[in-house]
Amino acid sequence: MTDEPIHQREDVEVENKASSLPEAEIARMTDDIVAALKTVYDPEIPADIYELGLIYKVDIEDDRSVKVEMTLTTPNCPSAAELPIMVETAVASVPGVSGAKVDIVWDPPWDPSRMSDEARLVLNMW
């Protein structure tokens, strides 16, 4: 999906339950999934959801399906209905992914400390 190296956040749990897939394929899929997540922006915030810290967990299953746990900046987020669909669509578009499902979680609650330096720079929140 991209030739640039992908910076994977340490606070995002990537669980590869796909024991039947070659390690190189899992690594490629993981990088491509992260790249796909970085294309999804909250319509109200000019930073991608990955760098905002909204993605908590990504699971790649043996059948190549992907489960994503994410949160929103607030339970009253006006984009609550559309963001999960945007994430599912982006992840499902990754070559080799058979499908994607997003679960919204509220624990731990999101706060600005979850943002990466990249998101802080874009939002001028130093």
PDB file of C-alpha atoms in Angstrom:
ATOM      1  CA  MET A   1       0.000   0.000   0.000  1.00  0.00           C
ATOM      2  CA  THR A   2       2.903   2.336   0.769  1.00  0.00           C
ATOM      3  CA  ASP A   3       6.653   2.375   0.290  1.00  0.00           C
ATOM      4  CA  GLU A   4       7.251   4.637   3.285  1.00  0.00           C
ATOM      5  CA  PRO A   5       8.107   3.014   6.600  1.00  0.00           C
ATOM      6  CA  ILE A   6       5.095   2.941   8.889  1.00  0.00           C
ATOM      7  CA  HIS A   7       5.453   4.231  12.427  1.00  0.00           C
ATOM      8  CA  GLN A   8       3.461   1.892  14.615  1.00  0.00           C
ATOM      9  CA  ARG A   9       2.322   3.358  17.905  1.00  0.00           C
ATOM     10  CA  GLU A  10       3.362   1.500  21.026  1.00  0.00           C
ATOM     11  CA  ASP A  11      -0.024   2.123  22.621  1.00  0.00           C
ATOM     12  CA  VAL A  12      -1.907   0.272  19.863  1.00  0.00           C
ATOM     13  CA  GLU A  13      -2.161  -3.427  20.542  1.00  0.00           C
ATOM     14  CA  VAL A  14      -1.674  -5.449  17.374  1.00  0.00           C
ATOM     15  CA  GLU A  15      -2.675  -9.036  17.971  1.00  0.00           C
ATOM     16  CA  ASN A  16      -1.985 -11.522  15.234  1.00  0.00           C
ATOM     17  CA  LYS A  17      -4.155 -14.555  15.825  1.00  0.00           C
ATOM     18  CA  ALA A  18      -3.420 -15.628  12.265  1.00  0.00           C
ATOM     19  CA  SER A  19      -1.142 -18.523  13.141  1.00  0.00           C
ATOM     20  CA  SER A  20      -1.555 -20.143   9.734  1.00  0.00           C
ATOM     21  CA  LEU A  21      -0.312 -17.073   7.827  1.00  0.00           C
ATOM     22  CA  PRO A  22       3.396 -16.566   7.123  1.00  0.00           C
ATOM     23  CA  GLU A  23       5.066 -14.005   9.385  1.00  0.00           C
ATOM     24  CA  ALA A  24       6.036 -11.854   6.403  1.00  0.00           C
ATOM     25  CA  GLU A  25       2.395 -11.720   5.272  1.00  0.00           C
ATOM     26  CA  ILE A  26       1.228 -10.727   8.756  1.00  0.00           C
ATOM     27  CA  ALA A  27       3.889  -7.984   8.885  1.00  0.00           C
ATOM     28  CA  ARG A  28       2.844  -6.679   5.456  1.00  0.00           C
ATOM     29  CA  MET A  29      -0.836  -6.728   6.377  1.00  0.00           C
ATOM     30  CA  THR A  30      -0.115  -4.956   9.666  1.00  0.00           C
ATOM     31  CA  ASP A  31       1.824  -2.189   7.929  1.00  0.00           C
ATOM     32  CA  ASP A  32      -0.876  -1.824   5.273  1.00  0.00           C
ATOM     33  CA  ILE A  33      -3.649  -1.763   7.883  1.00  0.00           C
ATOM     34  CA  VAL A  34      -1.873   1.003   9.802  1.00  0.00           C
ATOM     35  CA  ALA A  35      -1.398   2.918   6.544  1.00  0.00           C
ATOM     36  CA  ALA A  36      -5.113   2.490   5.789  1.00  0.00           C
ATOM     37  CA  LEU A  37      -6.075   3.709   9.268  1.00  0.00           C
ATOM     38  CA  LYS A  38      -3.938   6.801   8.711  1.00  0.00           C
ATOM     39  CA  THR A  39      -6.181   7.728   5.752  1.00  0.00           C
ATOM     40  CA  VAL A  40      -9.235   8.108   8.006  1.00  0.00           C
ATOM     41  CA  TYR A  41      -9.770  11.561   9.461  1.00  0.00           C
ATOM     42  CA  ASP A  42     -12.309  12.728  11.981  1.00  0.00           C
ATOM     43  CA  PRO A  43     -14.327  15.215   9.895  1.00  0.00           C
ATOM     44  CA  GLU A  44     -14.006  17.822  12.653  1.00  0.00           C
ATOM     45  CA  ILE A  45     -10.294  17.394  13.411  1.00  0.00           C
ATOM     46  CA  PRO A  46      -7.510  17.774  10.804  1.00  0.00           C
ATOM     47  CA  ALA A  47      -5.541  14.750  12.092  1.00  0.00           C
ATOM     48  CA  ASP A  48      -5.946  11.070  11.268  1.00  0.00           C
ATOM     49  CA  ILE A  49      -7.616   8.793  13.797  1.00  0.00           C
ATOM     50  CA  TYR A  50      -4.509   6.656  14.240  1.00  0.00           C
ATOM     51  CA  GLU A  51      -2.332   9.599  15.306  1.00  0.00           C
ATOM     52  CA  LEU A  52      -5.180  10.989  17.415  1.00  0.00           C
ATOM     53  CA  GLY A  53      -4.941   7.786  19.449  1.00  0.00           C
ATOM     54  CA  LEU A  54      -8.454   6.564  18.689  1.00  0.00           C
ATOM     55  CA  ILE A  55      -7.287   3.071  17.658  1.00  0.00           C
ATOM     56  CA  TYR A  56      -6.727   0.778  20.636  1.00  0.00           C
ATOM     57  CA  LYS A  57      -6.400  -2.700  19.137  1.00  0.00           C
ATOM     58  CA  VAL A  58      -6.086  -4.457  15.770  1.00  0.00           C
ATOM     59  CA  ASP A  59      -6.568  -8.252  15.533  1.00  0.00           C
ATOM     60  CA  ILE A  60      -5.724 -10.192  12.384  1.00  0.00           C
ATOM     61  CA  GLU A  61      -7.480 -13.564  12.343  1.00  0.00           C
ATOM     62  CA  ASP A  62      -6.594 -16.817  10.545  1.00  0.00           C
ATOM     63  CA  ASP A  63      -9.319 -16.171   7.965  1.00  0.00           C
ATOM     64  CA  ARG A  64      -7.698 -12.760   7.240  1.00  0.00           C
ATOM     65  CA  SER A  65     -10.550 -10.878   8.851  1.00  0.00           C
ATOM     66  CA  VAL A  66      -9.558  -7.905  10.979  1.00  0.00           C
ATOM     67  CA  LYS A  67     -11.173  -6.680  14.165  1.00  0.00           C
ATOM     68  CA  VAL A  68     -10.470  -3.131  15.289  1.00  0.00           C
ATOM     69  CA  GLU A  69     -11.194  -1.699  18.708  1.00  0.00           C
ATOM     70  CA  MET A  70     -11.402   2.058  18.677  1.00  0.00           C
ATOM     71  CA  THR A  71     -12.857   4.883  20.667  1.00  0.00           C
ATOM     72  CA  LEU A  72     -14.101   8.359  19.914  1.00  0.00           C
ATOM     73  CA  THR A  73     -12.982  11.650  21.407  1.00  0.00           C
ATOM     74  CA  THR A  74     -16.319  11.835  23.237  1.00  0.00           C
ATOM     75  CA  PRO A  75     -19.472   9.701  23.476  1.00  0.00           C
ATOM     76  CA  ASN A  76     -21.323  12.675  21.959  1.00  0.00           C
ATOM     77  CA  CYS A  77     -19.068  12.753  18.890  1.00  0.00           C
ATOM     78  CA  PRO A  78     -21.105  13.961  15.893  1.00  0.00           C
ATOM     79  CA  SER A  79     -19.168  11.508  13.685  1.00  0.00           C
ATOM     80  CA  ALA A  80     -20.001   8.479  15.855  1.00  0.00           C
ATOM     81  CA  ALA A  81     -22.094   6.857  13.144  1.00  0.00           C
ATOM     82  CA  GLU A  82     -19.748   7.443  10.220  1.00  0.00           C
ATOM     83  CA  LEU A  83     -16.235   6.931  11.667  1.00  0.00           C
ATOM     84  CA  PRO A  84     -16.593   3.172  12.338  1.00  0.00           C
ATOM     85  CA  ILE A  85     -17.872   2.652   8.791  1.00  0.00           C
ATOM     86  CA  MET A  86     -14.976   4.679   7.409  1.00  0.00           C
ATOM     87  CA  VAL A  87     -12.521   2.538   9.414  1.00  0.00           C
ATOM     88  CA  GLU A  88     -14.138  -0.723   8.274  1.00  0.00           C
ATOM     89  CA  THR A  89     -14.024   0.416   4.656  1.00  0.00           C
ATOM     90  CA  ALA A  90     -10.364   1.501   4.879  1.00  0.00           C
ATOM     91  CA  VAL A  91      -9.211  -1.718   6.565  1.00  0.00           C
ATOM     92  CA  ALA A  92     -11.276  -3.937   4.250  1.00  0.00           C
ATOM     93  CA  SER A  93      -9.570  -2.278   1.248  1.00  0.00           C
ATOM     94  CA  VAL A  94      -6.154  -3.638   2.297  1.00  0.00           C
ATOM     95  CA  PRO A  95      -4.999  -6.431  -0.041  1.00  0.00           C
ATOM     96  CA  GLY A  96      -5.380  -9.782   1.685  1.00  0.00           C
ATOM     97  CA  VAL A  97      -7.959  -8.634   4.247  1.00  0.00           C
ATOM     98  CA  SER A  98     -11.156 -10.673   3.938  1.00  0.00           C
ATOM     99  CA  GLY A  99     -13.310  -8.301   5.964  1.00  0.00           C
ATOM    100  CA  ALA A 100     -13.228  -5.811   8.809  1.00  0.00           C
ATOM    101  CA  LYS A 101     -15.291  -5.194  11.908  1.00  0.00           C
ATOM    102  CA  VAL A 102     -15.025  -2.217  14.259  1.00  0.00           C
ATOM    103  CA  ASP A 103     -16.033  -2.224  17.898  1.00  0.00           C
ATOM    104  CA  ILE A 104     -16.333   1.098  19.712  1.00  0.00           C
ATOM    105  CA  VAL A 105     -15.006   0.915  23.265  1.00  0.00           C
ATOM    106  CA  TRP A 106     -14.996   3.507  26.028  1.00  0.00           C
ATOM    107  CA  ASP A 107     -12.430   2.007  28.376  1.00  0.00           C
ATOM    108  CA  PRO A 108      -9.980   3.538  28.687  1.00  0.00           C
ATOM    109  CA  PRO A 109     -11.602   6.834  27.805  1.00  0.00           C
ATOM    110  CA  TRP A 110      -9.795   8.917  25.205  1.00  0.00           C
ATOM    111  CA  ASP A 111      -7.932  12.005  26.308  1.00  0.00           C
ATOM    112  CA  PRO A 112      -5.456  14.297  24.521  1.00  0.00           C
ATOM    113  CA  SER A 113      -2.469  12.489  26.065  1.00  0.00           C
ATOM    114  CA  ARG A 114      -3.133   9.649  23.572  1.00  0.00           C
ATOM    115  CA  MET A 115      -2.264  11.909  20.628  1.00  0.00           C
ATOM    116  CA  SER A 116       1.066  11.394  18.918  1.00  0.00           C
ATOM    117  CA  ASP A 117       3.554  14.211  18.416  1.00  0.00           C
ATOM    118  CA  GLU A 118       2.439  14.269  14.770  1.00  0.00           C
ATOM    119  CA  ALA A 119      -1.178  14.958  15.781  1.00  0.00           C
ATOM    120  CA  ARG A 120      -0.079  17.562  18.337  1.00  0.00           C
ATOM    121  CA  LEU A 121       1.918  19.340  15.644  1.00  0.00           C
ATOM    122  CA  VAL A 122      -1.023  19.365  13.200  1.00  0.00           C
ATOM    123  CA  LEU A 123      -3.376  20.641  15.906  1.00  0.00           C
ATOM    124  CA  ASN A 124      -0.818  23.027  17.427  1.00  0.00           C
ATOM    125  CA  MET A 125      -1.389  21.475  20.857  1.00  0.00           C
ATOM    126  CA  TRP A 126       1.995  21.713  22.564  1.00  0.00           C
TER     127      TRP A 126
END
